[in-house]
Coordinates of C-alpha atoms and ligand atoms in Angstrom, one line a residue:
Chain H
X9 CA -2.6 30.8 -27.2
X10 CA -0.4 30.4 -24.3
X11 CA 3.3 28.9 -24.7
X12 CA 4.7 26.4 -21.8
X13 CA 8.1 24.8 -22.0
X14 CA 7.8 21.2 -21.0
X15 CA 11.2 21.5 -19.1
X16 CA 8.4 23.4 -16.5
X17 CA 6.1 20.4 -16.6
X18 CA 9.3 18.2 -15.2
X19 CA 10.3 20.2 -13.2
X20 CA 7.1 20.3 -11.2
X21 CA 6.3 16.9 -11.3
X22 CA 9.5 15.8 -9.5
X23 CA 8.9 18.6 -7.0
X24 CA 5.4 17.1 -6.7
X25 CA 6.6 13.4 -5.9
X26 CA 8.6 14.3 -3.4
X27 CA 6.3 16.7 -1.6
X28 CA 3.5 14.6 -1.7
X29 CA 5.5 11.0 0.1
X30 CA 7.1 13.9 2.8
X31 CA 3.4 15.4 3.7
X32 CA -0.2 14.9 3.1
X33 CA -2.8 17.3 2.7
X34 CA -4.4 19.0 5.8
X35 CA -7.8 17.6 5.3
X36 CA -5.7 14.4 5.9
X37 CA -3.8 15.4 8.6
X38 CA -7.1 16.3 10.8
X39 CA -8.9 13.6 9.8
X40 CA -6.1 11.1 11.1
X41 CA -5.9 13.6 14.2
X42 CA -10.0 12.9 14.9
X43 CA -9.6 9.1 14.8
X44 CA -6.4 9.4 16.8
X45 CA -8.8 11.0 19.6
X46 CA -11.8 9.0 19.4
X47 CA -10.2 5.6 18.8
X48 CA -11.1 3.8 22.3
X49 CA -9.7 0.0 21.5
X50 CA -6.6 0.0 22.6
X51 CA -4.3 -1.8 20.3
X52 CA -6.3 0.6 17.7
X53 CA -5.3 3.9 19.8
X54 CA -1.8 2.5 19.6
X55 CA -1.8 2.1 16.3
X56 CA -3.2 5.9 15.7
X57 CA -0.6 6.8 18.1
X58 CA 2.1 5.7 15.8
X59 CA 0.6 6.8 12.7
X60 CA 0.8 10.7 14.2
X61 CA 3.9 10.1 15.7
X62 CA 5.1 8.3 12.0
X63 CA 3.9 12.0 10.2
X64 CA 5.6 14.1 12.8
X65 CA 9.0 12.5 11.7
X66 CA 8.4 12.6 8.2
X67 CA 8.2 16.0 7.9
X68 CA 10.8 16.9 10.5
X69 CA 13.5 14.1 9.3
X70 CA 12.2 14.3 5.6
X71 CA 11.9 10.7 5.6
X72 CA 8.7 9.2 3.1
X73 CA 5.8 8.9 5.1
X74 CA 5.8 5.2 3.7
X75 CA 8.1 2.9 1.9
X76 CA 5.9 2.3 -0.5
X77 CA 6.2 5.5 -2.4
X78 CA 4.0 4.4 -4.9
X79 CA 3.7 4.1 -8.5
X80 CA 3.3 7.9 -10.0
X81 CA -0.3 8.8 -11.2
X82 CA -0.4 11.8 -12.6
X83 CA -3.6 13.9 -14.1
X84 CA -3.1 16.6 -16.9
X85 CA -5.8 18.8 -17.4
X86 CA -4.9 20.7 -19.9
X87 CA -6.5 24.1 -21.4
X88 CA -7.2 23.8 -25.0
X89 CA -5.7 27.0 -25.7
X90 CA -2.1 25.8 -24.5
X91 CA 0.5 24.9 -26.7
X92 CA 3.8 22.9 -25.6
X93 CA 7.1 23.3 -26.5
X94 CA 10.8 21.8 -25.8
X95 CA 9.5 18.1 -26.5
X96 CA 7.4 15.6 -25.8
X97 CA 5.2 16.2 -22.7
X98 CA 4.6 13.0 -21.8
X99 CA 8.6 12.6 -21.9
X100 CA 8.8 15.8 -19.1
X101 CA 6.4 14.0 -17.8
X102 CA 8.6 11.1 -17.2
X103 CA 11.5 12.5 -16.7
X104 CA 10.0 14.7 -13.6
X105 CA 8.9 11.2 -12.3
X106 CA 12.5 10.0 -12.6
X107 CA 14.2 12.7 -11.0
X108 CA 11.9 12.8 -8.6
X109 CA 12.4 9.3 -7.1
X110 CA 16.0 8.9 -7.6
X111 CA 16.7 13.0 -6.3
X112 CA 14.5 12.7 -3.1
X113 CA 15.7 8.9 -2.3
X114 CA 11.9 7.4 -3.0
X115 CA 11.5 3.7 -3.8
X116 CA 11.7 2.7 -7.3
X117 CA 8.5 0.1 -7.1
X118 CA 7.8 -0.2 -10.9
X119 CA 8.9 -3.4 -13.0
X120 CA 8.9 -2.8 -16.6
X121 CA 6.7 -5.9 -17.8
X122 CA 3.9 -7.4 -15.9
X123 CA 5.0 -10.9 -16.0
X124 CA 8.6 -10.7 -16.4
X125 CA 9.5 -8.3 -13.8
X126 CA 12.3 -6.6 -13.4
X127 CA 12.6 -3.4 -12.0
X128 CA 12.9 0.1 -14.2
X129 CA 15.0 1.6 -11.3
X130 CA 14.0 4.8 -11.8
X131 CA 9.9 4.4 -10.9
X132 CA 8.9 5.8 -14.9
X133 CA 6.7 5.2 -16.1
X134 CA 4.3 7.1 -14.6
X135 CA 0.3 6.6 -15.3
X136 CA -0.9 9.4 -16.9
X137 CA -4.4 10.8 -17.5
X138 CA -5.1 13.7 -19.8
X139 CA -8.0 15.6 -20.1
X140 CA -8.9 18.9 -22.5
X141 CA -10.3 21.4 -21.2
X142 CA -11.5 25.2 -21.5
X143 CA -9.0 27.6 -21.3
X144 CA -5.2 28.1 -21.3
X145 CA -4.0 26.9 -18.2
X146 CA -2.6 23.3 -17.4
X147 CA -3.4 21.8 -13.8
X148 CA -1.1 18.8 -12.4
X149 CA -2.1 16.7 -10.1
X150 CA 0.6 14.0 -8.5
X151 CA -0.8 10.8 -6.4
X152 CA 1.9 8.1 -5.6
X153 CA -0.5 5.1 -5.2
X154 CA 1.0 2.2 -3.0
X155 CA -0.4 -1.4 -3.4
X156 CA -1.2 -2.7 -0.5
X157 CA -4.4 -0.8 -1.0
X158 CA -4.2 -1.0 -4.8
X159 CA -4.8 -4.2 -4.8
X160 CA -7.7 -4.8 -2.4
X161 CA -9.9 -2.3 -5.1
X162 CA -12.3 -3.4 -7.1
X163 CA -15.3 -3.5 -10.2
X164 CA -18.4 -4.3 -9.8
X165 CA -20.9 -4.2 -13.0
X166 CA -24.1 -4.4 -11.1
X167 CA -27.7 -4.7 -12.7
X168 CA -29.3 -1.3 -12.5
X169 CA -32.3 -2.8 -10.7
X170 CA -29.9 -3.4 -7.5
X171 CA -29.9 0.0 -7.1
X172 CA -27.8 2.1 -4.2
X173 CA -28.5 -0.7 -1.8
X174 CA -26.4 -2.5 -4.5
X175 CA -23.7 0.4 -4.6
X176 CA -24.0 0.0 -1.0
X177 CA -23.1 -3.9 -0.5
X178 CA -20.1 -3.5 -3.2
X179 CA -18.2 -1.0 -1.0
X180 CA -19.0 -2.5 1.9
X181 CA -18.0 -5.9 0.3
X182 CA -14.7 -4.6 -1.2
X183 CA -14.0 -2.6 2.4
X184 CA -14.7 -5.6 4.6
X185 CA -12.0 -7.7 1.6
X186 CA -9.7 -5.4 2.2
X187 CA -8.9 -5.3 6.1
X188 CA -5.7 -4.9 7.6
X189 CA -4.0 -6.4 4.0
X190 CA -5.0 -1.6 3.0
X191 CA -3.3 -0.3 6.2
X192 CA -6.7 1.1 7.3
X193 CA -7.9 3.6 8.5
X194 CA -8.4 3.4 4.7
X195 CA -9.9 6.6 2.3
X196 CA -12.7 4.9 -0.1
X197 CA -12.5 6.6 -3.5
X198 CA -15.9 5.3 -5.1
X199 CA -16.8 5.7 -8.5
X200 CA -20.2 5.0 -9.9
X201 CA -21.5 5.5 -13.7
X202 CA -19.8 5.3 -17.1
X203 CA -18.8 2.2 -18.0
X204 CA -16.4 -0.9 -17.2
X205 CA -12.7 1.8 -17.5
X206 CA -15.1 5.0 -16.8
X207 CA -15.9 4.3 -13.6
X208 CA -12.5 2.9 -12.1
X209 CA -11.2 6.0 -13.4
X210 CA -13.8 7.9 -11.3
X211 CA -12.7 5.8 -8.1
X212 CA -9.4 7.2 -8.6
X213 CA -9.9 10.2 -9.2
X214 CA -12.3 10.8 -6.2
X215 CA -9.2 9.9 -4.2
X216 CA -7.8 13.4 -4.9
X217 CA -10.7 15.4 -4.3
X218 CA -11.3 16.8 -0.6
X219 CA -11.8 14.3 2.0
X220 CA -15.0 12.8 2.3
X221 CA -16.7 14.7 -1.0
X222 CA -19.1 13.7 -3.5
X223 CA -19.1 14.9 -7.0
X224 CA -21.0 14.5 -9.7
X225 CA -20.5 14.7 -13.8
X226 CA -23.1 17.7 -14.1
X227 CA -21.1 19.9 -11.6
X228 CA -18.9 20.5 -14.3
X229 CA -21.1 20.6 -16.8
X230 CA -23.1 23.8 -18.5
X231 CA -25.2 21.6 -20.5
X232 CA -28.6 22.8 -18.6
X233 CA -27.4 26.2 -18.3
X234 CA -28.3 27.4 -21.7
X235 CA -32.0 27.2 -21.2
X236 CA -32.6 27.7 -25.4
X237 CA -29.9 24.3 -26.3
X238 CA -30.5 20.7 -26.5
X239 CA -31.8 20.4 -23.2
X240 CA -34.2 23.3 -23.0
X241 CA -36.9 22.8 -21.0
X242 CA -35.3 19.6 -19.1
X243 CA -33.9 20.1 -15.5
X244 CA -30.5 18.6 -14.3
X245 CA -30.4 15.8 -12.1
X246 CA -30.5 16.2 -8.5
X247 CA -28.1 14.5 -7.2
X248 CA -28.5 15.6 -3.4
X249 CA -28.8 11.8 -2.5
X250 CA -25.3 11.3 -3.3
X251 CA -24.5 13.3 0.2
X252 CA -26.7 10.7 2.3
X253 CA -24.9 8.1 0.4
X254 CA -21.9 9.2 1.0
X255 CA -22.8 9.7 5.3
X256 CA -24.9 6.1 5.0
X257 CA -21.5 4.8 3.8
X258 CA -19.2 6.2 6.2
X259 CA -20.9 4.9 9.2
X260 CA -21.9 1.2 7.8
X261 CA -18.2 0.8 6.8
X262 CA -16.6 2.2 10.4
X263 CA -19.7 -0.3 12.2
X264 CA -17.5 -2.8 10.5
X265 CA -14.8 -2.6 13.2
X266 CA -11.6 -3.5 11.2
X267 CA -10.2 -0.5 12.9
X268 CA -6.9 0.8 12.6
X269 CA -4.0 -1.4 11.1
X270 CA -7.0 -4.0 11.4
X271 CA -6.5 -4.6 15.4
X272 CA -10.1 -3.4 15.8
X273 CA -11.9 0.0 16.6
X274 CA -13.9 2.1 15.6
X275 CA -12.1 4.0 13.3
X276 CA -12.0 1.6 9.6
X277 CA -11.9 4.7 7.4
X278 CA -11.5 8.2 7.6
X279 CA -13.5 9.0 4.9
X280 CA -15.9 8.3 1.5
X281 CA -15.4 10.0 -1.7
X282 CA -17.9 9.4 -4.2
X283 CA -17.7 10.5 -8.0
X284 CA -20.4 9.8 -10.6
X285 CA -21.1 9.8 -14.2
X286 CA -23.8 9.4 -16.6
X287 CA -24.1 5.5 -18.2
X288 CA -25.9 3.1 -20.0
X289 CA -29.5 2.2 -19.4
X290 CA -28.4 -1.5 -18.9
X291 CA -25.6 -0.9 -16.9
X292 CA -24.8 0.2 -13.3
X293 CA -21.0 0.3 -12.9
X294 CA -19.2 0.5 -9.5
X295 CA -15.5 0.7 -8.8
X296 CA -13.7 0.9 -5.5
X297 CA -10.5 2.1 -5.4
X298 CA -9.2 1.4 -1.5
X299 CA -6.4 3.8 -0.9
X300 CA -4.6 3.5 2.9
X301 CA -4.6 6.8 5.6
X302 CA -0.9 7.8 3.3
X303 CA -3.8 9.2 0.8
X304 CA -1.1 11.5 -1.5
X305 CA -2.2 13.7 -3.8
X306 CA -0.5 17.2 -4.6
X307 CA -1.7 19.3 -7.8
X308 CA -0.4 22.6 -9.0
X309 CA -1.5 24.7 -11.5
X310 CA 0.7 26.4 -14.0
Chain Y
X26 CA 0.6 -8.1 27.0
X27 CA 3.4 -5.8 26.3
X28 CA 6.8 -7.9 26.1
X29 CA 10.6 -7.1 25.6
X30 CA 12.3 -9.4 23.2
X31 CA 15.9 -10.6 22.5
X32 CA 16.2 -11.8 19.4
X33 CA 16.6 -14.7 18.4
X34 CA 13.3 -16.3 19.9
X35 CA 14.0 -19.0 22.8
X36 CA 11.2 -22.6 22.5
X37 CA 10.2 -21.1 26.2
X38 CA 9.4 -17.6 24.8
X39 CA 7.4 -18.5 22.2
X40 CA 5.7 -20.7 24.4
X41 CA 5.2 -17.3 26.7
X42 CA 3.7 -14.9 23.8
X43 CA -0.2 -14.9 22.6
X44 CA -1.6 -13.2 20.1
X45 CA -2.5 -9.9 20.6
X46 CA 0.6 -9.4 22.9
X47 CA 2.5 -5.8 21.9
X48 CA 6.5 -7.0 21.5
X49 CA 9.5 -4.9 21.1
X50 CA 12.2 -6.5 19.4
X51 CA 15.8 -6.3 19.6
X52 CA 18.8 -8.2 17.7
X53 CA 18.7 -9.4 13.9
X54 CA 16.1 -9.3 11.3
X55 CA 16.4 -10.2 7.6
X56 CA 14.4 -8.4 5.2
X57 CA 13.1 -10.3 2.3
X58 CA 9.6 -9.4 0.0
X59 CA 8.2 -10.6 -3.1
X60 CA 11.3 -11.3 -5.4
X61 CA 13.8 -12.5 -2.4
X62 CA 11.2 -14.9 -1.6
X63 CA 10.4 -16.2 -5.0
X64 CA 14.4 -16.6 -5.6
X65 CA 14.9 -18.6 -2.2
X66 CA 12.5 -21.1 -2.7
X67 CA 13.2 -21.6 -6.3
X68 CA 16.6 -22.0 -4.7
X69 CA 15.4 -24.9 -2.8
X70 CA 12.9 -26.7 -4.9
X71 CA 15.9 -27.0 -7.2
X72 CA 18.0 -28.1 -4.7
X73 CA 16.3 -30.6 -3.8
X74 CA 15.3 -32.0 -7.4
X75 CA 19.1 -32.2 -8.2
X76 CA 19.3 -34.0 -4.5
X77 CA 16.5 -36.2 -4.5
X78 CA 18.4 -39.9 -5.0
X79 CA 21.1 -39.4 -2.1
X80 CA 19.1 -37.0 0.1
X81 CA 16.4 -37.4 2.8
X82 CA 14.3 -34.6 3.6
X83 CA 15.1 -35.0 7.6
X84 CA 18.9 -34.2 6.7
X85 CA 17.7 -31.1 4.8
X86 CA 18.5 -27.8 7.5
X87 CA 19.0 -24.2 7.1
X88 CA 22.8 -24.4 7.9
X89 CA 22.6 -27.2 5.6
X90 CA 21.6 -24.8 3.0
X91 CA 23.8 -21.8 3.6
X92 CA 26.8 -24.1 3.6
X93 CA 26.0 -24.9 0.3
X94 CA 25.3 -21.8 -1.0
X95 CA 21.4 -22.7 -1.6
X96 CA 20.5 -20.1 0.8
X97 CA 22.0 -16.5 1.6
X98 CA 21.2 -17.0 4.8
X99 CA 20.7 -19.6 7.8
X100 CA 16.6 -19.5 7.9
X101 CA 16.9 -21.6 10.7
X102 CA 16.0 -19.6 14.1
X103 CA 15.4 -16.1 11.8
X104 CA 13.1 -13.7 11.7
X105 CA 12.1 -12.2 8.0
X106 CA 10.5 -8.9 7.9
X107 CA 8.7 -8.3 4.6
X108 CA 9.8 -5.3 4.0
X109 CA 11.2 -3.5 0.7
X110 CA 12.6 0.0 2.1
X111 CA 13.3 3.8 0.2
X112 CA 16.7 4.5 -0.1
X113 CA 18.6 6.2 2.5
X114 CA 19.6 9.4 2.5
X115 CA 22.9 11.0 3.1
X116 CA 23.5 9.8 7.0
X117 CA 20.4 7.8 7.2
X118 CA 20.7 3.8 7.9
X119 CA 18.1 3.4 6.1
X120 CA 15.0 5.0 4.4
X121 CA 11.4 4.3 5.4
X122 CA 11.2 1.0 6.4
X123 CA 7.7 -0.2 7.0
X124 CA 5.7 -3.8 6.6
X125 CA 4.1 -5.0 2.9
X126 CA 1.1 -7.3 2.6
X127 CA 2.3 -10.5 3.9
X128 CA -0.6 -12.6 1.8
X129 CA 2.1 -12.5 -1.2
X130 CA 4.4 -14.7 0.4
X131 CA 2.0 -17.3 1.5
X132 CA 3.3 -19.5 -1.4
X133 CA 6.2 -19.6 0.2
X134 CA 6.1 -19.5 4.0
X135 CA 5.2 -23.3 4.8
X136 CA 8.7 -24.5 2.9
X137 CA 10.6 -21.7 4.9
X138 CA 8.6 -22.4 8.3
X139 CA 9.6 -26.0 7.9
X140 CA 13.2 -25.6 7.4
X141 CA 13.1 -23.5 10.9
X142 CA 12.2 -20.3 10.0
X143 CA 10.7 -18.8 13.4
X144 CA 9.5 -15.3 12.9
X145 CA 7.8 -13.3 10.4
X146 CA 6.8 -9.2 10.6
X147 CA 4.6 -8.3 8.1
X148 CA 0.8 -6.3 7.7
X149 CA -2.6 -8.6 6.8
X150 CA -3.9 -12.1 7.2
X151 CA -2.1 -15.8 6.0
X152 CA -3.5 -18.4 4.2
X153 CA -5.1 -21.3 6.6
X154 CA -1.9 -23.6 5.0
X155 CA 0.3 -20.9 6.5
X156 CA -1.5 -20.7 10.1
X157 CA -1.1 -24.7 9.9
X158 CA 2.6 -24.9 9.4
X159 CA 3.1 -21.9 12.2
X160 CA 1.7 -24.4 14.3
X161 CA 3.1 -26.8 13.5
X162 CA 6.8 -25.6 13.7
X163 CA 6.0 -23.4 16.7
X164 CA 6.5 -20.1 14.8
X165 CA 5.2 -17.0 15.2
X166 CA 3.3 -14.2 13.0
X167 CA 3.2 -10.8 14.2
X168 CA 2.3 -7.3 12.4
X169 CA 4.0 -4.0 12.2
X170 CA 2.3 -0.9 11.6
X171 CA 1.1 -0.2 7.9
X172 CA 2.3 3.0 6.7
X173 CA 4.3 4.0 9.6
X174 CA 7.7 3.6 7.8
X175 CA 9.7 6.8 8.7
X176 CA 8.6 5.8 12.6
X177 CA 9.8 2.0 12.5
X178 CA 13.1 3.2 10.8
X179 CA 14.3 5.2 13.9
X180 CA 14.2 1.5 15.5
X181 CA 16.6 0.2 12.6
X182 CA 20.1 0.8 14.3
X183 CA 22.1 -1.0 11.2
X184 CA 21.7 -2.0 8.1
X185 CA 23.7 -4.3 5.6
X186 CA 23.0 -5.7 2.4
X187 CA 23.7 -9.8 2.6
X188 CA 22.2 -11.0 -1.1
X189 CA 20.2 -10.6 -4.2
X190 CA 22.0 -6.9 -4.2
X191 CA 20.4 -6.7 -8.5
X192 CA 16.6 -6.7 -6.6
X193 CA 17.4 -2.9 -5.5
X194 CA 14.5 -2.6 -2.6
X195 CA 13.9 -6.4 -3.0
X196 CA 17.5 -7.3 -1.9
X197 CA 17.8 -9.1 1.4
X198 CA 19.4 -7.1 4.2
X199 CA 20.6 -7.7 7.7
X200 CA 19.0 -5.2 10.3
X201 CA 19.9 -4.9 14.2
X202 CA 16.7 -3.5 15.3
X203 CA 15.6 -1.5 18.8
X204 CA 12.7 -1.6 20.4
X205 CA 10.7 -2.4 17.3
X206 CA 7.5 -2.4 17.9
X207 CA 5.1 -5.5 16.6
X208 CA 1.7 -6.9 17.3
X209 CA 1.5 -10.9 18.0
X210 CA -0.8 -12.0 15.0
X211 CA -0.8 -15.5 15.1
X212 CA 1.6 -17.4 18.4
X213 CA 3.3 -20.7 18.4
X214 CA 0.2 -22.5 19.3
X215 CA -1.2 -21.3 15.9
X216 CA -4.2 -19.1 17.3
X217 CA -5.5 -15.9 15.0
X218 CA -5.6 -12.7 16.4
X219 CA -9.0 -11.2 15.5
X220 CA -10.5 -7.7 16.4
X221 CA -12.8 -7.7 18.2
X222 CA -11.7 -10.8 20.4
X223 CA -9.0 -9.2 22.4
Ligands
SF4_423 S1 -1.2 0.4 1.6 FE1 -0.5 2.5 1.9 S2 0.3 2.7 4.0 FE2 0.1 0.5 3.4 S3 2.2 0.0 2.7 FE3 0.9 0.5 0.9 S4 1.3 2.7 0.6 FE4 2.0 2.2 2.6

């Protein structure tokens, strides 16, 4: 059994917030560098242009990389062999989140009910996702989500007979949607499997993996490794396809020619992250969670 | 076409601009997003219900407005960037400061647009209803960079807040811009600018 003080936990969520609106990660960084270089439309290059030239002042001037700073989305994965103490973690949680946004001058984007509106003025609260695991370690992982692209994502409950040429047309459909409204070049977090929450979950969750990854639920899993268990004598699923997918999908969605801030080009995303999970034999569930090129995600583990 | 503007547009300028023309602008902007927008034209609609025995719409202006405290600012001839900024930090004007969705204030726009309004900056397409009324009024529709906030904040010289101070980001402010750089999206005569068709 391993103690943490939750005072820890806030602390290095409001660190997070702040690093991940002043900097992205370098898989980012060379990806927006790439298109910058092979963009050949010109109002498109111009656009690329800016956005290196808008990075290059964040992190000198320590100005947000965007206005919107994003609503705070936060994953916990925490070992099962933790225990917390000092109060409530999903308080520390919070209160990270606050100190954050007010301490490092971010935008305070959140109202406190849907319909009536009016601002918390201190961004909390956060969305958080928990998740047991093995262990006694706790890994955070911060990803201010702005709207623009929030909003342009989408579910799709397909029939399982319109198989990946169906997974296909839903991003494709929910990509083309989106245009200029995301700030493309846009990063495509796809999620396919589970069910109806499962699989939007998935989406946004692929959006902090490694740019332009696939993953799938039996990576994780040891459930074929212990050849005398439930699944002895039963192979795990190969999901090699989920690779082509992924390359079939980058290409058909940069043919598509929104290009960069939508004035056209050649460069409409920068990349295609897929995450899957087993579902039901009537069900083929596909969410897209459109995230713009300020793709922020930070995680720590403590 | 890359252009240097003074703000506030002239008839013969907008004339001059097509879409797809790069712009850098210079003088006053208004900021105003979601909430400012909502609160403005609520402003009006009652205005106008409380005025509609001795009033006729003709006589209804944007000084009109301001004058009677309807409005926190005169619409007519301004430019409103759709833009909700961070905070500024100790000897910053102002924080990040780029474009939101402009789709949100379609609801709007047309009422705005026909009380003068001559300019809007903003990211992503307008409703058909809005493209009409730009033509219409001979307005103009262009786009800033998405995501490019701490950039188009270097062109943000000055910065006051003017109303709706209890909407934090939402307020509306007063900025003297530089150089601010903006994409014609849809000119005066009300055409689209669509990649693809430079
Ligand atoms: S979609 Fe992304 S880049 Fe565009 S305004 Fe929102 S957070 Fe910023």
């Amino acid at each position: 059994m391993r103690t943490i003080d939750v005072n820890m936990i806030a602390d290095a969520i409001a660190e997070m917030c702040v690093q991940a609106n002043l900097s992205l990660t370098p898989d980012m960084l060379a990806a927006i560098g790439g298109a910058a270089k092979s963009e050949t439309s010109e109002l498109g290059a111009n656009i690329m242009g800016q956005l290196q030239e808008n990075l290059k002042i964040a992190g000198e001037e320590r100005i947000p990389i965007c206005q919107d700073t994003g609503m705070a989305v936060v994953f916990v994965r925490v070992g099962q062999d933790v225990h917390f103490e000092g109060g409530s973690l999903k308080n520390a949680i919070n209160r990270g989140v606050r100190r954050g946004y007010t301490d490092g001058y971010l935008r305070k984007s959140v109202v406190s009910d849907p319909l009536l509106r009016e601002n918390t003025d201190d961004n909390t609260p956060a969305i958080i996702h928990y998740e047991i695991t093995d262990g006694d370690k706790v890994e955070l992982t911060v990803a201010p989500k702005g709207f623009g692209s929030e909003n342009m994502s989408r579910v799709f409950m397909l029939k399982p007979a319109e198989g990946i040429d169906g997974v296909k047309n839903a991003v494709i459909t929910a990509v083309k949607d989106a245009g200029a409204n995301a700030c493309p070049p846009m990063v495509v977090g796809v999620g396919i499997g589970g069910d109806f929450e499962k699989c939007a979950l998935l989406a946004k969750k692929a959006l902090t993996n490694g740019l332009n990854s696939v993953h799938s639920y039996y990576e994780d899993s040891d459930e074929f490794k212990d050849t005398t268990g439930a699944k002895a004598g039963r192979k795990q699923p190969d999901a090699g396809y989920l690779e082509e997918l992924r390359k079939d999908l980058f290409s058909a969605l940069n043919a598509l020619g929104i290009g960069p801030g939508g004035m056209g080009g050649k460069n409409t995303v920068l990349g295609v992250n897929i995450e899957t999970y087993p579902t039901h034999i009537a069900g083929l569930p596909v969410a897209i969670n459109i995230c713009c090129h300020v793709n922020r995600h930070v995680r720590r583990v403590l | 076409m890359i252009r240097h503007i003074r703000l506030p547009f002239t008839k013969e300028t907008l004339a001059q601009i097509k879409c797809g023309d790069i712009l850098y602008l210079t003088g006053t902007v208004y900021t105003a997003r979601d909430a400012a927008h909502k609160r403005m034209y609520d402003a009006i609609c009652e205005y106008r219900d409380s005025h509609k025995d001795d009033l006729f719409e003709e006589t209804l202006t944007g000084k009109k407005l301001l004058e009677e405290g309807v409005l926190p600012i005169d619409i007519e001839g301004a430019v409103l960037y759709y833009l909700g900024p961070t905070p500024a930090a100790p000897g910053q004007v102002i924080g990040s400061a780029g474009p939101t969705t402009s789709g949100r204030m379609d609801k709007y726009t047309p009422t705005l647009l026909d009380l003068g309004l001559t300019g809007m900056i903003g990211k992503g397409r307008r409703t058909e209803e809005v493209r009409a009324s730009i033509e219409r009024d001979g307005a103009i529709y262009m786009g800033a960079t998405g995501g490019a906030g701490a950039l188009l904040s270097k062109c943000i010289k000055e910065c006051e807040t003017v109303a709706y101070e209890d909407l934090g980001t939402e307020a509306v402010r007063k900025l003297y811009v530089e150089d601010f750089p903006v994409t014609v999206l849809i000119d005066s005569e009300g055409k689209v600018y669509e990649y693809g068709k430079e």
